[in-house]
mmCIF file of C-alpha atoms in Angstrom:
data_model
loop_
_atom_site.group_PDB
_atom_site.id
_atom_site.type_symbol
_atom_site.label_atom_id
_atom_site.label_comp_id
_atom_site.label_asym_id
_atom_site.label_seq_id
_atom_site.Cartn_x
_atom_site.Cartn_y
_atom_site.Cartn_z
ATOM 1 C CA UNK A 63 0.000 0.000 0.000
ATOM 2 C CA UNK A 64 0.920 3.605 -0.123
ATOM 3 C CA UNK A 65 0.521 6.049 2.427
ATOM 4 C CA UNK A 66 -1.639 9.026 1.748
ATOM 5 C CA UNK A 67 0.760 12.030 1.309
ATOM 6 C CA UNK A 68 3.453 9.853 0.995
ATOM 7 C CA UNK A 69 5.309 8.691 -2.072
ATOM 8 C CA UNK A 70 7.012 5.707 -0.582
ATOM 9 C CA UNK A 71 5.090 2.259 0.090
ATOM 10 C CA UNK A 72 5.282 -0.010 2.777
ATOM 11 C CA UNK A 73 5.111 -3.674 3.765
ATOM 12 C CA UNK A 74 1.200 -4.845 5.411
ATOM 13 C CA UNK A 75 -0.031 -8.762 5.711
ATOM 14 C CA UNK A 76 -0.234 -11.083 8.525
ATOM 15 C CA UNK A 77 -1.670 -14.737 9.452
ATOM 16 C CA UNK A 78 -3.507 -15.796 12.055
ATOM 17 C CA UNK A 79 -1.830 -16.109 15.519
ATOM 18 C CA UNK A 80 -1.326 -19.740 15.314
ATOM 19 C CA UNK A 81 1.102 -18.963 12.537
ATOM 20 C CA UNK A 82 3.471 -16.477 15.075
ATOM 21 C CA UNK A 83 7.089 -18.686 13.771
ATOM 22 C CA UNK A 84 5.724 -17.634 10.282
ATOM 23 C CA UNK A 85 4.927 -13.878 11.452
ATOM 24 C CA UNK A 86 8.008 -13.801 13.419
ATOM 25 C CA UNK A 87 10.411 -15.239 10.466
ATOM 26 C CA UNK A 88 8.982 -12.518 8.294
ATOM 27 C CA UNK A 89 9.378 -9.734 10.257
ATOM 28 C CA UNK A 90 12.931 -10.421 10.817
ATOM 29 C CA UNK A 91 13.379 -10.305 7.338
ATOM 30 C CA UNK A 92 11.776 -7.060 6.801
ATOM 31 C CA UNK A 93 13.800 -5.489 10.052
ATOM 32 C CA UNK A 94 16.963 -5.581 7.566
ATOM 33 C CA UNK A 95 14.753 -2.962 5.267
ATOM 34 C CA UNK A 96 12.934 -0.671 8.012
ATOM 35 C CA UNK A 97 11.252 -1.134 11.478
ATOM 36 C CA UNK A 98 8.545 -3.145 11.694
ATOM 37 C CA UNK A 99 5.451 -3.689 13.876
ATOM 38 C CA UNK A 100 3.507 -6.814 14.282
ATOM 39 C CA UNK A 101 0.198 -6.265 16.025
ATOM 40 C CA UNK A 102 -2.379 -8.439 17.196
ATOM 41 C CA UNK A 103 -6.337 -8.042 16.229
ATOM 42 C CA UNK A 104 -8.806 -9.558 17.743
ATOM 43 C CA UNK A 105 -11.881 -9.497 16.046
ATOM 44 C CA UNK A 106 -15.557 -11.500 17.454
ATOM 45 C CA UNK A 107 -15.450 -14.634 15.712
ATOM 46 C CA UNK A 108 -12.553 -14.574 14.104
ATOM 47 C CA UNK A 109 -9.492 -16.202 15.199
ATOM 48 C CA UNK A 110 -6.470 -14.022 16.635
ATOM 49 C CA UNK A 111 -4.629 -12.134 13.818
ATOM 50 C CA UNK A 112 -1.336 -10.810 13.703
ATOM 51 C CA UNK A 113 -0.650 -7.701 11.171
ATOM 52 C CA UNK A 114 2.793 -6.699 10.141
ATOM 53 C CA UNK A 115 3.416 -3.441 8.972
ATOM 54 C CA UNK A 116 6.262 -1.578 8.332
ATOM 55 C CA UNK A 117 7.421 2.156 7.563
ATOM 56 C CA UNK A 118 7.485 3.470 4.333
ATOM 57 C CA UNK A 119 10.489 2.324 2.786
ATOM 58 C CA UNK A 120 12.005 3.339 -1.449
ATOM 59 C CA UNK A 121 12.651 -0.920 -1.692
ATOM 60 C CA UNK A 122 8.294 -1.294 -1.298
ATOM 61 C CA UNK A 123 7.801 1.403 -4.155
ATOM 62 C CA UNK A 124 10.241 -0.267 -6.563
ATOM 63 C CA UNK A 125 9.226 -3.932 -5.129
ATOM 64 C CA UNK A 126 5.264 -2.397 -5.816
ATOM 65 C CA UNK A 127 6.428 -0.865 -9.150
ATOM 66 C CA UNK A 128 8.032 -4.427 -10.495
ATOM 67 C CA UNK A 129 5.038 -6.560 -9.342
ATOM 68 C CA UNK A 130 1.890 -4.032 -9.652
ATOM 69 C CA UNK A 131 -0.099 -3.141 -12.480
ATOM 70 C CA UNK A 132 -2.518 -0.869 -10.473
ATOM 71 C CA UNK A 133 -4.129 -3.222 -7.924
ATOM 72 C CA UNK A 134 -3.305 -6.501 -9.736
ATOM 73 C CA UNK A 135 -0.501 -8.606 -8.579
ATOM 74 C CA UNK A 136 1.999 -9.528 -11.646
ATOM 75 C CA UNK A 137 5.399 -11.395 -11.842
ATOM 76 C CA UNK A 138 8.553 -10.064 -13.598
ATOM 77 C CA UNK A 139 11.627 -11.451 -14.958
ATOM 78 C CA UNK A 140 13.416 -11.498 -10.747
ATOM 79 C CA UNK A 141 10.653 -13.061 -9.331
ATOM 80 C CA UNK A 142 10.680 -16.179 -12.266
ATOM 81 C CA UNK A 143 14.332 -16.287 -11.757
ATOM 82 C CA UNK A 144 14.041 -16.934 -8.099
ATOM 83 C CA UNK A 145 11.725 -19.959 -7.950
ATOM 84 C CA UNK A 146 13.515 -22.561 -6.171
ATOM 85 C CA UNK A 147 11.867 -25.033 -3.761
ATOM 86 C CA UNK A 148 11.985 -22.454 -0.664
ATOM 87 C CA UNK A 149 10.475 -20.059 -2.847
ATOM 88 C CA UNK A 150 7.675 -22.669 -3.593
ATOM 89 C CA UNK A 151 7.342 -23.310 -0.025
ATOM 90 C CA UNK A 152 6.667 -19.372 0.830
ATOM 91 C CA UNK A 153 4.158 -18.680 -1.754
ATOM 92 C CA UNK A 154 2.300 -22.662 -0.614
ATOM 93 C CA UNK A 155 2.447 -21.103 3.062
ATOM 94 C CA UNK A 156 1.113 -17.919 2.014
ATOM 95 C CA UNK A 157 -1.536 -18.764 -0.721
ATOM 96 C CA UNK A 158 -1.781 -22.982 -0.808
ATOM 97 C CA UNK A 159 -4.299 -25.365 0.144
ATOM 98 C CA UNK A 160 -4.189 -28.939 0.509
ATOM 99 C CA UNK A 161 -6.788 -31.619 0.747
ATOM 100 C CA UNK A 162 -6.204 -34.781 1.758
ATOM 101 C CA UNK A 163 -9.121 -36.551 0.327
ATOM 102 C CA UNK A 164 -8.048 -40.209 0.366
ATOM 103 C CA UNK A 165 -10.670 -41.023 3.420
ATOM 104 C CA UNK A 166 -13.304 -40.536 0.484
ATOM 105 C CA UNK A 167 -11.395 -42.563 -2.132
ATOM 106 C CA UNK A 168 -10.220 -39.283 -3.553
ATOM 107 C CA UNK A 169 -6.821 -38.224 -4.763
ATOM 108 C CA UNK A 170 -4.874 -35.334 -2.372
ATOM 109 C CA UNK A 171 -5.349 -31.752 -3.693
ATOM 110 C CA UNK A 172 -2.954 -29.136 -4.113
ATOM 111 C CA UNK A 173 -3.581 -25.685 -5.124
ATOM 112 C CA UNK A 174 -1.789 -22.104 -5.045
ATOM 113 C CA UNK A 175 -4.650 -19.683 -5.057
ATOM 114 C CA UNK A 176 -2.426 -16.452 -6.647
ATOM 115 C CA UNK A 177 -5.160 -13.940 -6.001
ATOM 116 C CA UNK A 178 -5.331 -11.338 -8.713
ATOM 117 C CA UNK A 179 -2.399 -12.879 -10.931
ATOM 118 C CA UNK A 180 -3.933 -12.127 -14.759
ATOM 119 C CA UNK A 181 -4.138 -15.535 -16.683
ATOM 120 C CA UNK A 182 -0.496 -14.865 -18.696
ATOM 121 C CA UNK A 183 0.964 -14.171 -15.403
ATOM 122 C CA UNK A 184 -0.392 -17.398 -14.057
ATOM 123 C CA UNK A 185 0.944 -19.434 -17.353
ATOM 124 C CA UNK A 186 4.381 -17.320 -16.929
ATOM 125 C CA UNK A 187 4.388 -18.882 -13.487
ATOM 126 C CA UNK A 188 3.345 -22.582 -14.511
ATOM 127 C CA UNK A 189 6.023 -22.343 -16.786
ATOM 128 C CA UNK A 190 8.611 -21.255 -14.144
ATOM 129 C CA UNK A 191 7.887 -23.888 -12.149
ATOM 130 C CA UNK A 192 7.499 -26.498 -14.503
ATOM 131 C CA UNK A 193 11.301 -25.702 -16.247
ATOM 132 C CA UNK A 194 12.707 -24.977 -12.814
ATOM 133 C CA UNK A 195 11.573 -27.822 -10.564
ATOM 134 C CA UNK A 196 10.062 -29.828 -12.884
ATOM 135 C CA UNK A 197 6.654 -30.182 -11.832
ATOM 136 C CA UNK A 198 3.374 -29.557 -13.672
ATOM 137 C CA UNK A 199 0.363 -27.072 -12.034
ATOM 138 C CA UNK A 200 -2.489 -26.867 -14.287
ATOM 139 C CA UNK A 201 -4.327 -23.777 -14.202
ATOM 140 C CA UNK A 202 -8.194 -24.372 -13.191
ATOM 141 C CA UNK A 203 -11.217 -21.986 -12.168
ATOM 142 C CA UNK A 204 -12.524 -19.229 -13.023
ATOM 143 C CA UNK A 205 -10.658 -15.835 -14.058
ATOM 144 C CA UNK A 206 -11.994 -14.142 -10.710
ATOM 145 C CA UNK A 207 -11.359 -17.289 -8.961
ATOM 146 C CA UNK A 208 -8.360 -18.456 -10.615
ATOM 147 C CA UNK A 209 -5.695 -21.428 -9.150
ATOM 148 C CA UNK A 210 -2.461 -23.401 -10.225
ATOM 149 C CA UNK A 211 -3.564 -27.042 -9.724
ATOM 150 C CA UNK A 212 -0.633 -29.246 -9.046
ATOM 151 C CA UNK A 213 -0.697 -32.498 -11.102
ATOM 152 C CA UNK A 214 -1.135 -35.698 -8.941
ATOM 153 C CA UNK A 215 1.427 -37.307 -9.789
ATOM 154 C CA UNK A 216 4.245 -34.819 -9.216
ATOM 155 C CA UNK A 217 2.262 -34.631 -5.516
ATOM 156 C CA UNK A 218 4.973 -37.140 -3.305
ATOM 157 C CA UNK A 219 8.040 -34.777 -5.627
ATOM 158 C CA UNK A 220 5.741 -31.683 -4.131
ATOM 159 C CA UNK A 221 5.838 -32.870 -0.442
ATOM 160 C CA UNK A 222 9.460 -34.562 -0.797
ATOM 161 C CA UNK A 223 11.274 -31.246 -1.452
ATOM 162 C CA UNK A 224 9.027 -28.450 0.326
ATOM 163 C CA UNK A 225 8.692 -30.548 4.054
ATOM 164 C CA UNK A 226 11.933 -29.041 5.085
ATOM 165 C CA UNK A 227 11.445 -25.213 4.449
ATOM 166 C CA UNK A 228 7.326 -25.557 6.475
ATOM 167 C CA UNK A 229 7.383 -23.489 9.380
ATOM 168 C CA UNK A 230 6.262 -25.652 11.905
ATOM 169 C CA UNK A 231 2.597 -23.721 12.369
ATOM 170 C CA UNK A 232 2.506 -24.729 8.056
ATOM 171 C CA UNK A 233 2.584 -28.667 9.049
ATOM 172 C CA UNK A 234 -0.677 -29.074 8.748
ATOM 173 C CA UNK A 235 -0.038 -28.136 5.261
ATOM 174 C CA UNK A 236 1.926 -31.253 4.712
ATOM 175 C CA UNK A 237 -0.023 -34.380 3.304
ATOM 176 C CA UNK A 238 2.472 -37.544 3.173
ATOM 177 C CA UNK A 239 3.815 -38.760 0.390
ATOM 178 C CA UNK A 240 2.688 -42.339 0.447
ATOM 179 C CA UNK A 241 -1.137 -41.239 0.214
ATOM 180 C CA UNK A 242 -0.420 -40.669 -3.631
ATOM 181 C CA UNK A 243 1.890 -43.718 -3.847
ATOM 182 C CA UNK A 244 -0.749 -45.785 -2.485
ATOM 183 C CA UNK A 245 -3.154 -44.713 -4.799
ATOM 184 C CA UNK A 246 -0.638 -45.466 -7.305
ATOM 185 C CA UNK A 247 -0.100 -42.098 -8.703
#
């Protein structure tokens, strides 16, 4: 976001409080930028939230600049160029599901719901992945509801390499890779 009156952006998101390691390791990323606050919101109904914010800092408006057409989320050339497993891990902490639907003869489900990505930015990101780590998402949904669906068979490869970079709050995350192996994906 961008401060009114300001030029500069800065940093806002947060999880719920169960997720505090996740909180915590972000904010002590951000503290090498600027200084940054993590507050927690309690709202009726609603589990405990903690927001992090920081100050307004140049890195956000170029970081905003790079990634933002307007209020739409894009990628760009760095961000393709730094997918790597932990970087998989982040943005399945941040934005994944999974459904482990093998108690209803069902295969596991993983998804990356990307909220606002346009559909070439989606496909840019597909690809990324797919020459990078060698897995396959498929894209599925609707353009307002878009998601990358991960291919079941690449789902034990999925598990195998991200397990190590979940935060320990993420864990639940983490569907075993035998479930597809049994099913004989």
């Amino acid at each position: 976001p961008v401060r009114k009156g300001f030029s500069q952006c800065y940093f806002v998101g947060g999880h719920i409080e169960k997720h505090a390691d996740y909180v915590e390791w972000k904010r002590s990323i951000l503290q090498n930028v600027t200084k940054v606050n993590v507050k927690r919101i309690e709202k009726e109904g609603h589990q405990p939230f903690l927001r992090i914010e920081t100050r307004c800092h140049p890195i956000f408006q170029q970081i905003r600049q790079r990634l933002y057409r307007g209020t739409y989320r894009g990628v760009d050339s760095h961000f393709l160029k730094s997918m790597d497993w932990e970087m998989l891990t982040i943005l399945f902490q941040d934005d994944g599901c999974s459904r482990d639907r093998s108690h209803v003869n069902r295969n596991p489900e993983i998804t990356l719901g990307l909220c606002r990505l346009s559909e070439g930015d989606f496909e840019l990101l597909r690809k990324s992945i797919e020459n990078t780590l060698g897995i396959n998402f498929n894209i599925s949904g609707s353009p307002s509801n878009r998601v990358l669906r991960l291919r079941n068979k690449h789902g034990p490869i999925f598990m195998e390499n991200i397990e190590s970079f979940l935060f320990p709050s993420m864990k639940y995350k983490f569907i075993n890779p035998d479930v597809w192996l049994a099913r004989g994906n």
